[in-house]
CSV table of C-alpha atoms and ligand atoms in Angstrom, one decimal:
chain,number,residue,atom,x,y,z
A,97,UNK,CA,36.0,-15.1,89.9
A,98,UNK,CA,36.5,-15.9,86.2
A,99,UNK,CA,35.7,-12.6,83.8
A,100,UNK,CA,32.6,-12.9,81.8
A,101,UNK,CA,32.5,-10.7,78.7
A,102,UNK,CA,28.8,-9.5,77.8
A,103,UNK,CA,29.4,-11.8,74.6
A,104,UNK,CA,30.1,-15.0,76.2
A,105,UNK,CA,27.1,-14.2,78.7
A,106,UNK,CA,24.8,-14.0,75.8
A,107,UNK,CA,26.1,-17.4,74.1
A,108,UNK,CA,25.7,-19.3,77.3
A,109,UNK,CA,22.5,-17.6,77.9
A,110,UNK,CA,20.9,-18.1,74.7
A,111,UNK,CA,21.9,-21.6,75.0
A,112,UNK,CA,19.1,-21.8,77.2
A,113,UNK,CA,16.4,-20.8,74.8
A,114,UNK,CA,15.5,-23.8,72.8
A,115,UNK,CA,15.6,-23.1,69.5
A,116,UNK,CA,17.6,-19.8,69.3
A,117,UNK,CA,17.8,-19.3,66.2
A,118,UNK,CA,20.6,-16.5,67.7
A,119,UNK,CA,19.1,-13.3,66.2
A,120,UNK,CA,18.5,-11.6,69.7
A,121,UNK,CA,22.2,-12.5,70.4
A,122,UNK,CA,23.0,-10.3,66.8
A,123,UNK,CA,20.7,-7.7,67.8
A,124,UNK,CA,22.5,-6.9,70.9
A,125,UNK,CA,25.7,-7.3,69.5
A,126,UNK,CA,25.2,-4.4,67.0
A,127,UNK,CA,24.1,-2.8,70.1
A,128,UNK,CA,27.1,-3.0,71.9
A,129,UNK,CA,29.4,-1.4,68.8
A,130,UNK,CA,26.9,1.0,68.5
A,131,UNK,CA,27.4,2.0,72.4
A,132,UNK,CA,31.6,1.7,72.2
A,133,UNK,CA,31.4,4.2,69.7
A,134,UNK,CA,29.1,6.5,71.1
A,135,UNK,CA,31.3,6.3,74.6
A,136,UNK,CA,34.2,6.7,72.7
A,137,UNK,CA,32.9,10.0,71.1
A,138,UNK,CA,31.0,11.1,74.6
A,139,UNK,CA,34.7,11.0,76.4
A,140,UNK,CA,36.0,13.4,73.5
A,141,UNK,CA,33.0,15.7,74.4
A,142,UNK,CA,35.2,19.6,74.9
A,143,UNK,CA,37.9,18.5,73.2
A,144,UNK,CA,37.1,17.5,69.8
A,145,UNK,CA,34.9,20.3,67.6
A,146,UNK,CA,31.6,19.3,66.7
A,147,UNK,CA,30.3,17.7,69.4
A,148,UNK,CA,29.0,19.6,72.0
A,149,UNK,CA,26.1,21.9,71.2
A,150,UNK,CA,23.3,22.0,69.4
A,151,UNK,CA,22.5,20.5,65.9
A,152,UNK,CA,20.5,24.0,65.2
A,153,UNK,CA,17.4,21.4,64.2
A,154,UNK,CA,14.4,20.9,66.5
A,155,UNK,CA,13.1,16.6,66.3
A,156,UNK,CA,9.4,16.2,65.8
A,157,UNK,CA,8.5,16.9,69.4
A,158,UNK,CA,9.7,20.4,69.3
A,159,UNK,CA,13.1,19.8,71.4
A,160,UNK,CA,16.3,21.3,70.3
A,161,UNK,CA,18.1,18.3,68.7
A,162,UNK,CA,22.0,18.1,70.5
A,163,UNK,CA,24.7,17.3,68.0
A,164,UNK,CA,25.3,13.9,69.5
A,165,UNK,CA,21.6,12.9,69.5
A,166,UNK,CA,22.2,13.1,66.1
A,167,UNK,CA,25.2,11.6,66.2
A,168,UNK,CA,24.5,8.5,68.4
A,169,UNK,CA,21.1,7.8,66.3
A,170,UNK,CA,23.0,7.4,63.4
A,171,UNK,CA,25.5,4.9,64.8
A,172,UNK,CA,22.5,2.7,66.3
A,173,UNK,CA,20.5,2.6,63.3
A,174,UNK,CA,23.9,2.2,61.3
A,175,UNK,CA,24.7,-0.9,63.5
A,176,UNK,CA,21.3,-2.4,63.3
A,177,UNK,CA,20.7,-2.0,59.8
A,178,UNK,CA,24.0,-3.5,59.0
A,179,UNK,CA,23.6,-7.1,60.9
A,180,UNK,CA,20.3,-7.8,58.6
A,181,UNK,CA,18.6,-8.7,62.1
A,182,UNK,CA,15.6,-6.1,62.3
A,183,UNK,CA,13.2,-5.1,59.8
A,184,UNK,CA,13.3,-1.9,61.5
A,185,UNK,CA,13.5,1.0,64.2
A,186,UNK,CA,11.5,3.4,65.5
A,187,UNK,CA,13.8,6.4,67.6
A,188,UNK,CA,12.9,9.1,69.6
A,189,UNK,CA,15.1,11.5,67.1
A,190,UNK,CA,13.4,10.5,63.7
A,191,UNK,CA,9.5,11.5,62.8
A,192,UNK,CA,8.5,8.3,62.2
A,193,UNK,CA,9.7,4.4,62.5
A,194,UNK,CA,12.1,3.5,59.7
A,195,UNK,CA,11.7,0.4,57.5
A,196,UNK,CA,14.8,-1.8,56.6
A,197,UNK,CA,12.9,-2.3,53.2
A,198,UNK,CA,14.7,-4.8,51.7
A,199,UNK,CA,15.2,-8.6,51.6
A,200,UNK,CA,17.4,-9.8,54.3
A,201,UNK,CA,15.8,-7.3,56.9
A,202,UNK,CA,12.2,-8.0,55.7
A,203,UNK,CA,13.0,-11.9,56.8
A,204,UNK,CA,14.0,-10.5,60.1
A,205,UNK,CA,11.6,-10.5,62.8
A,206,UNK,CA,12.3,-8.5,65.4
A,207,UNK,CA,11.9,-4.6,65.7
A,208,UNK,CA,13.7,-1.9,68.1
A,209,UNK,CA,12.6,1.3,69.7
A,210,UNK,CA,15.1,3.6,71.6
A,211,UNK,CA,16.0,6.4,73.0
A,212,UNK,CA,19.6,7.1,71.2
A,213,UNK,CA,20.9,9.8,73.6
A,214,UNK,CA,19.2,10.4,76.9
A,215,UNK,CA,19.7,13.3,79.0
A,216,UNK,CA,20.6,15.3,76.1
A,217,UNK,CA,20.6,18.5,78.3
A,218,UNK,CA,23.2,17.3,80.4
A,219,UNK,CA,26.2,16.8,77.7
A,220,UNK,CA,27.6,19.8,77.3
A,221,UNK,CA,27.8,19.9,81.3
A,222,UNK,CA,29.5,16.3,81.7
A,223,UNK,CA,27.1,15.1,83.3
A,224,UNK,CA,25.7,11.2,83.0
A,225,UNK,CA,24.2,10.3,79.7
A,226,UNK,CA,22.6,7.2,77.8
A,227,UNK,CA,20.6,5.0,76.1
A,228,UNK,CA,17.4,3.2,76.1
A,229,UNK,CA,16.6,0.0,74.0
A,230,UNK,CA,13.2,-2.1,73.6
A,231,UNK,CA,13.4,-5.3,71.5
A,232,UNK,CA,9.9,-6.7,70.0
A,233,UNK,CA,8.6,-9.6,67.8
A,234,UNK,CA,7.0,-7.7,64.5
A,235,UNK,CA,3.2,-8.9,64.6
A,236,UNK,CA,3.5,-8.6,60.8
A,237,UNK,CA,4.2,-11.0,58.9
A,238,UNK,CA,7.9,-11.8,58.0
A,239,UNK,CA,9.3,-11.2,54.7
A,240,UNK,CA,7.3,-7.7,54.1
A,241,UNK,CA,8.2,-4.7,55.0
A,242,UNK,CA,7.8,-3.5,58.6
A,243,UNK,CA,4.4,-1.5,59.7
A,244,UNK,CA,3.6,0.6,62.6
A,245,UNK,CA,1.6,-1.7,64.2
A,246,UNK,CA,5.0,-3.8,64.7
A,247,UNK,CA,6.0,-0.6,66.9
A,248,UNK,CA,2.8,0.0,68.8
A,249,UNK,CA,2.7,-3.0,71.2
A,250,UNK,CA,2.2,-3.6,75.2
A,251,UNK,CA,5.7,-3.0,76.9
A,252,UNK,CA,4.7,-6.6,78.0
A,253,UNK,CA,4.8,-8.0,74.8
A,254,UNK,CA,8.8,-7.2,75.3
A,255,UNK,CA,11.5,-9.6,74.1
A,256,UNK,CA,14.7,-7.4,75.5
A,257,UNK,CA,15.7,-4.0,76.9
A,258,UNK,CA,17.9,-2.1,78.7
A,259,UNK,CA,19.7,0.9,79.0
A,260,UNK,CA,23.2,1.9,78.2
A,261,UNK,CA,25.1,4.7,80.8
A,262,UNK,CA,28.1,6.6,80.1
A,263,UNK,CA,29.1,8.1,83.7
A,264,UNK,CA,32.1,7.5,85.4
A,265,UNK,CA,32.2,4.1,83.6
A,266,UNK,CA,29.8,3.0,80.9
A,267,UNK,CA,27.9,0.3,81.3
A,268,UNK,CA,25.5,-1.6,79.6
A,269,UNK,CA,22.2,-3.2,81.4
A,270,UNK,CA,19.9,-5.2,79.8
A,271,UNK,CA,16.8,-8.0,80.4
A,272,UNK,CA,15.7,-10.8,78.4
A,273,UNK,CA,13.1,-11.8,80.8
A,274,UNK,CA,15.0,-13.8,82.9
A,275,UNK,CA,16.7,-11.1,85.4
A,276,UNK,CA,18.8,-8.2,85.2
A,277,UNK,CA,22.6,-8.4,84.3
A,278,UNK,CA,25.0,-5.4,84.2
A,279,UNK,CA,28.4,-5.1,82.3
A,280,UNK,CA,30.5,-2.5,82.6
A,281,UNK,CA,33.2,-1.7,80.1
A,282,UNK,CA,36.6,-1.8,80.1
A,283,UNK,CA,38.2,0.7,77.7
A,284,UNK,CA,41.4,-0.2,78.1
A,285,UNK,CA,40.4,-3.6,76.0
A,286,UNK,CA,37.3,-2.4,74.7
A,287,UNK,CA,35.3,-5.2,76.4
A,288,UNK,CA,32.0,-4.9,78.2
A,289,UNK,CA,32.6,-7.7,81.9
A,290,UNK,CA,29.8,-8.8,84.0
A,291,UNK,CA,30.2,-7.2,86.9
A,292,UNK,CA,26.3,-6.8,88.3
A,293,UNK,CA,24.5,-10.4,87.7
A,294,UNK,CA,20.9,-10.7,88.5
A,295,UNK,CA,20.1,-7.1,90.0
A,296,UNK,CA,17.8,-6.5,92.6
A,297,UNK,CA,15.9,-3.1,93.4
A,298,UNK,CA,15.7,-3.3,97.0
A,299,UNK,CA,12.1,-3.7,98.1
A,300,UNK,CA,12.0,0.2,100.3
A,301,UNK,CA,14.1,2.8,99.5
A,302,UNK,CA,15.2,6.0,100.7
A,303,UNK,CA,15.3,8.0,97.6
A,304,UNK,CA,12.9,10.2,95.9
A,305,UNK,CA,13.9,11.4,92.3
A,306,UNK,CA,11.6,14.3,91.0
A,307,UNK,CA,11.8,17.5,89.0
A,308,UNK,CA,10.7,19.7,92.3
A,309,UNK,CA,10.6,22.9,90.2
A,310,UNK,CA,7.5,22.1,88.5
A,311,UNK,CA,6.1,20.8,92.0
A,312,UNK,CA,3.0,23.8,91.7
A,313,UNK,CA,2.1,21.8,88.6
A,314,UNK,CA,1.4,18.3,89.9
A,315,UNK,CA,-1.7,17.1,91.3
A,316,UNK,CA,-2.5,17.0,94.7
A,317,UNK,CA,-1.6,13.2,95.4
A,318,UNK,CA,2.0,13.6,94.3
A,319,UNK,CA,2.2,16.2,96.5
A,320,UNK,CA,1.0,14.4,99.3
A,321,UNK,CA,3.9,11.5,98.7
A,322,UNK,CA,6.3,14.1,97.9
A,323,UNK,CA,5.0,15.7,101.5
A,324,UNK,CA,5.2,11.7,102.9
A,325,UNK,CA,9.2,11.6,101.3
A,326,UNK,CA,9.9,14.8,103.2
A,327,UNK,CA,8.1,13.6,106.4
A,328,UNK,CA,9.8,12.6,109.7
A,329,UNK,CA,7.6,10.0,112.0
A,330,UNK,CA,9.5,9.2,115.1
A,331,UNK,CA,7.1,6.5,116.1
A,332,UNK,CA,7.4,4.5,112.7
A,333,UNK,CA,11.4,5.2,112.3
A,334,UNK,CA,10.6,7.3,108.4
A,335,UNK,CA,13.5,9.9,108.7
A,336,UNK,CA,13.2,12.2,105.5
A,337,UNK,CA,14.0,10.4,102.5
A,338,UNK,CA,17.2,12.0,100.2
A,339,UNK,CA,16.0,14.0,97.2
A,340,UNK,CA,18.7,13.1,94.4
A,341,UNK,CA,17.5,14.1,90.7
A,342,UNK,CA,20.2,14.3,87.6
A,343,UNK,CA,17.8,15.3,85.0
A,344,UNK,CA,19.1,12.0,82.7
A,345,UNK,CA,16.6,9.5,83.4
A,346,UNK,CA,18.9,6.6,82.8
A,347,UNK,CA,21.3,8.2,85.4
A,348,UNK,CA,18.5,8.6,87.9
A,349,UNK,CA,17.2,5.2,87.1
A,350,UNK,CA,20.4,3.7,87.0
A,351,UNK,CA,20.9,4.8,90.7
A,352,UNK,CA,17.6,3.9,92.2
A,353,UNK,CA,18.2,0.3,90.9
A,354,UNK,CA,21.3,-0.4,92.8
A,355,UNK,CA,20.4,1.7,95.9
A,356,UNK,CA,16.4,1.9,96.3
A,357,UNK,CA,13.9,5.0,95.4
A,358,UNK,CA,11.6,6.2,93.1
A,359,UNK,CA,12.0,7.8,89.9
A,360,UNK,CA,9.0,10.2,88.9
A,361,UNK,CA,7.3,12.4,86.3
A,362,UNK,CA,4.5,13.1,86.9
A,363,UNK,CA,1.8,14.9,84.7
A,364,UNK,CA,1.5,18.1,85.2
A,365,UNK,CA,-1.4,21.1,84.3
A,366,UNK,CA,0.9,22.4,81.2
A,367,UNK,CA,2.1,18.5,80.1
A,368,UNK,CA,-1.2,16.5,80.9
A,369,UNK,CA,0.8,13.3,80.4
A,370,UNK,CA,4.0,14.0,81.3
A,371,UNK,CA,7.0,14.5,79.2
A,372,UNK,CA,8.5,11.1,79.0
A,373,UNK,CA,7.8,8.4,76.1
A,374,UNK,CA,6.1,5.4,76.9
A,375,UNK,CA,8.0,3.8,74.1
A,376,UNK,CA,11.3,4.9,73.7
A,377,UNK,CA,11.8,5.8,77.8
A,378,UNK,CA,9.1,4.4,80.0
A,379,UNK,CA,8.3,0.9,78.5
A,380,UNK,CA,12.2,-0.6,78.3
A,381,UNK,CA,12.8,0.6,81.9
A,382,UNK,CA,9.3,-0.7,83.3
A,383,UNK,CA,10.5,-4.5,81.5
A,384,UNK,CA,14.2,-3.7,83.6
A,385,UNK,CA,12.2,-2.8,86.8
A,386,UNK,CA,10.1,-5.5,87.1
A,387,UNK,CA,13.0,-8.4,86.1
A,388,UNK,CA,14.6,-6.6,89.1
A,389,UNK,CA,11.4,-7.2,91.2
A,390,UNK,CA,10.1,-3.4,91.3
A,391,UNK,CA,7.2,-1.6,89.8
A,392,UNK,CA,6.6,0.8,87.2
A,393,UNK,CA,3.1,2.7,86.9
A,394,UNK,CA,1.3,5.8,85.2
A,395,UNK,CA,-1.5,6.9,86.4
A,396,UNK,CA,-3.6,4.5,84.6
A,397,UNK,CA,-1.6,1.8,85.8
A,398,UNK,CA,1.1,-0.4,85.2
A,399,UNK,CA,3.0,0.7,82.3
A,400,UNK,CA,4.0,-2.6,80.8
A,401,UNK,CA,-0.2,-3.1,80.0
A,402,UNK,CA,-0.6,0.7,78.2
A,403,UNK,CA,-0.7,-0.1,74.1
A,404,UNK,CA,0.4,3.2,72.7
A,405,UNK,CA,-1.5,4.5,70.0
A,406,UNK,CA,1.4,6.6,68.5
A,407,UNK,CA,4.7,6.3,68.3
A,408,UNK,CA,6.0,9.8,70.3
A,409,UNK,CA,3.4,9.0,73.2
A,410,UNK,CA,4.1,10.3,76.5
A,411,UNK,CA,3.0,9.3,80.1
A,412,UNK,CA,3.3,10.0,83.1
A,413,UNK,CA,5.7,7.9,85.0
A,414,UNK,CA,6.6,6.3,88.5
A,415,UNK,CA,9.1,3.8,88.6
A,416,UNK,CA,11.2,2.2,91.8
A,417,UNK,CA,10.8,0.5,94.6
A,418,UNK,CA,7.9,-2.4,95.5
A,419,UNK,CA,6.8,-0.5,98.6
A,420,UNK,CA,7.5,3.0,97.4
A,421,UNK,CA,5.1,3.0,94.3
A,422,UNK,CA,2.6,0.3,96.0
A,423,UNK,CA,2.2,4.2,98.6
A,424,UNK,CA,2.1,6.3,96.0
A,425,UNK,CA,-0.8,4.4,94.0
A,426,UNK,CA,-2.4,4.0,97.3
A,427,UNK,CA,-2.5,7.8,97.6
A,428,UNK,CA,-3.6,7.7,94.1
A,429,UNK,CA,-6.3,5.7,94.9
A,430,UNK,CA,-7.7,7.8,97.4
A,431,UNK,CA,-11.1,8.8,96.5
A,432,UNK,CA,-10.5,12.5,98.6
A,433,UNK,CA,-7.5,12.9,96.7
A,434,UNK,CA,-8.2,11.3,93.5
A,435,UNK,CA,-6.5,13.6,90.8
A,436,UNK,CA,-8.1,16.8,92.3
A,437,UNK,CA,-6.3,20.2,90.6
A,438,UNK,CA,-6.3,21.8,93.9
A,439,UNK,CA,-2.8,22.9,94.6
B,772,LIG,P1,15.9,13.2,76.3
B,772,LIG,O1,17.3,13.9,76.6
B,772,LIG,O2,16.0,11.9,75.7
B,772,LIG,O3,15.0,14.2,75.6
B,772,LIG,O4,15.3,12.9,77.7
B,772,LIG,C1,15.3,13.9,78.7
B,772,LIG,C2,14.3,13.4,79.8
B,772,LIG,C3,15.0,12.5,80.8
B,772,LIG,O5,16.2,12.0,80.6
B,772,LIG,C4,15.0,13.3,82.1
B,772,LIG,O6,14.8,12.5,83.2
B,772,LIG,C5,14.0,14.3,81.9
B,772,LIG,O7,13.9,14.6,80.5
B,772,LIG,C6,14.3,15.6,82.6
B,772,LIG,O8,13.3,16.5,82.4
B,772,LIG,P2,13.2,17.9,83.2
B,772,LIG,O9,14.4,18.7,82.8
B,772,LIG,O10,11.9,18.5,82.8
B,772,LIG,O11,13.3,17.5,84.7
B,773,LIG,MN1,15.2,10.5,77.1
B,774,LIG,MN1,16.9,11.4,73.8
């Protein structure tokens, strides 16, 4: 099979967009520096000083920012400022969305949200890490400087996303809306290879991924699934499912994709809407989900159709398999179970 580096697959791909005017292609070319050097740096992780720990800074949520969430912020918004291809980004690390105020970036038109370092806890314990990307059309106009409103859209107003991992390989993952592609890198030539075209979730699964410690706190019909994952029913074949939870949603995600499950987070008495962003987390890997023919909901509803109203929103969040979340809105649905507190 001939090797196709992420870069070629972009050129041939957006050779199918008329009129490509090839700033997409740009976009996710800064990306993919971006992620070589934050790999790069992640594999040094306990040998090299100053990367492991804590920058001794909270970020505007109140979480105790990690020296490489600093770190791999700066390299993204380094690389994307640098190509004069957005007119600005919005992270989960910074206060507030930063405008590329000046005249090559104003003329861009598209913006990016991300999540710069995910699964922060998990670095100093090597354990899988990543990255999260969302690419959007700016609503205002081009030439000006970017506004908030350019950051506050629909997930389904999407142009791109996808999610870089740095496990036992790194690879990048990303959607234009035409199907999922994965590349994974090759450090000994520093070249990202397709090596997982058009990804499928498979429709059931067999996986539940959940943070089961705060299982007191969720309502009662996540319990009920979490009771229907546990379940055995002889007469229907259902052997227990496998509880598998990382704690690095892209990890978790990552895995679920390829094999089948759910991913949730649900809401919870203390966090009323969860602890994941709908921007940053939640919206990019509802886009991947559904170009891989799964289904991502809160408990509103599909996630791709929630307009945030700030930039640091959270939701809750269920994301997987067709048939896995289609039962768990069902349960949802229930009007005996609907939401009730009782534990
Ligand atoms: P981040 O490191 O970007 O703040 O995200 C952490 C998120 C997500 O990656 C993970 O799935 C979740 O937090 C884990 O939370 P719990 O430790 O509460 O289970
Ligand atoms: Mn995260
Ligand atoms: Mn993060």
């Amino acid at each position: 099979m001939k090797n196709v580096t992420v870069g070629e697959f972009i050129v041939e791909t957006q050779n199918t967009f008329p009129g490509s005017s090839g700033e997409l292609s740009k976009i996710l070319s800064a990306i993919k520096l971006a992620s070589k050097i934050v790999s790069h740096h992640i594999n040094k992780a306990g040998l090299a000083k100053d990367i492991l720990g804590s920058a001794g800074r909270d970020n505007v949520q109140g979480e105790d920012q990690q020296k490489l969430d600093v770190f791999a912020n700066d390299t993204f918004i380094n690389a994307l400022s640098a190509r004069g291809v957005i007119c600005g980004v919005a992270s989960e690390e910074n206060d507030s969305y930063i405008a590329f105020d000046d005249k090559v970036n104003n003329d861009a038109k598209y913006v990016v949200l991300m999540d710069p370092l995910d699964g922060s806890s998990n670095i100093d314990v090597n354990v899988s890490v990543g990255t999260i990307f969302s690419v959007f059309r700016r609503i205002s106009k081009q030439g000006s400087k970017v506004e908030l409103a350019d950051f506050l859209q629909a997930g389904d107003q999407q142009v791109a996303a996808g999610y870089l991992i740095y496990g036992s390989s790194t690879m990048l993952v990303y959607t234009t809306g035409t199907g999922v592609n994965g590349f994974t890198f090759d450090p000994g030539i520093g070249v990202f290879f397709l090596s997982h075209p058009d990804m499928k979730i498979p429709e059931d699964g067999k996986i539940y991924s959940v943070n089961e410690g705060n299982l007191a706190h969720f309502k009662q019909p996540v319990k009920e699934f979490i009771k229907f994952c546990q379940s055995e029913d002889t007469s229907n074949q259902k052997e227990p499912y496998s509880s598998r939870y990382i704690g690095s949603l892209v990890a978790d995600f990552h895995r679920n994709l390829i094999k089948g499950g759910i991913y949730m987070y649900p809401s919870t008495k203390k966090s009323p809407n969860g602890k994941l962003r709908l921007t940053y987390e939640c919206s990019p890997l509802a886009f991947l989900i559904e170009q891989a023919n799964g289904r991502a909901i809160s408990e509103s509803g599909r996630i791709m159709d929630i307009v945030p109203s700030e930039l640091h929103e959270r939701v809750p969040y269920f994301v997987g398999s067709k048939n896995m979340v289609d039962q768990l809105e069902q349960m949802m649905h229930r009007e005996d179970w609907k939401f009730q507190e009782k534990n």
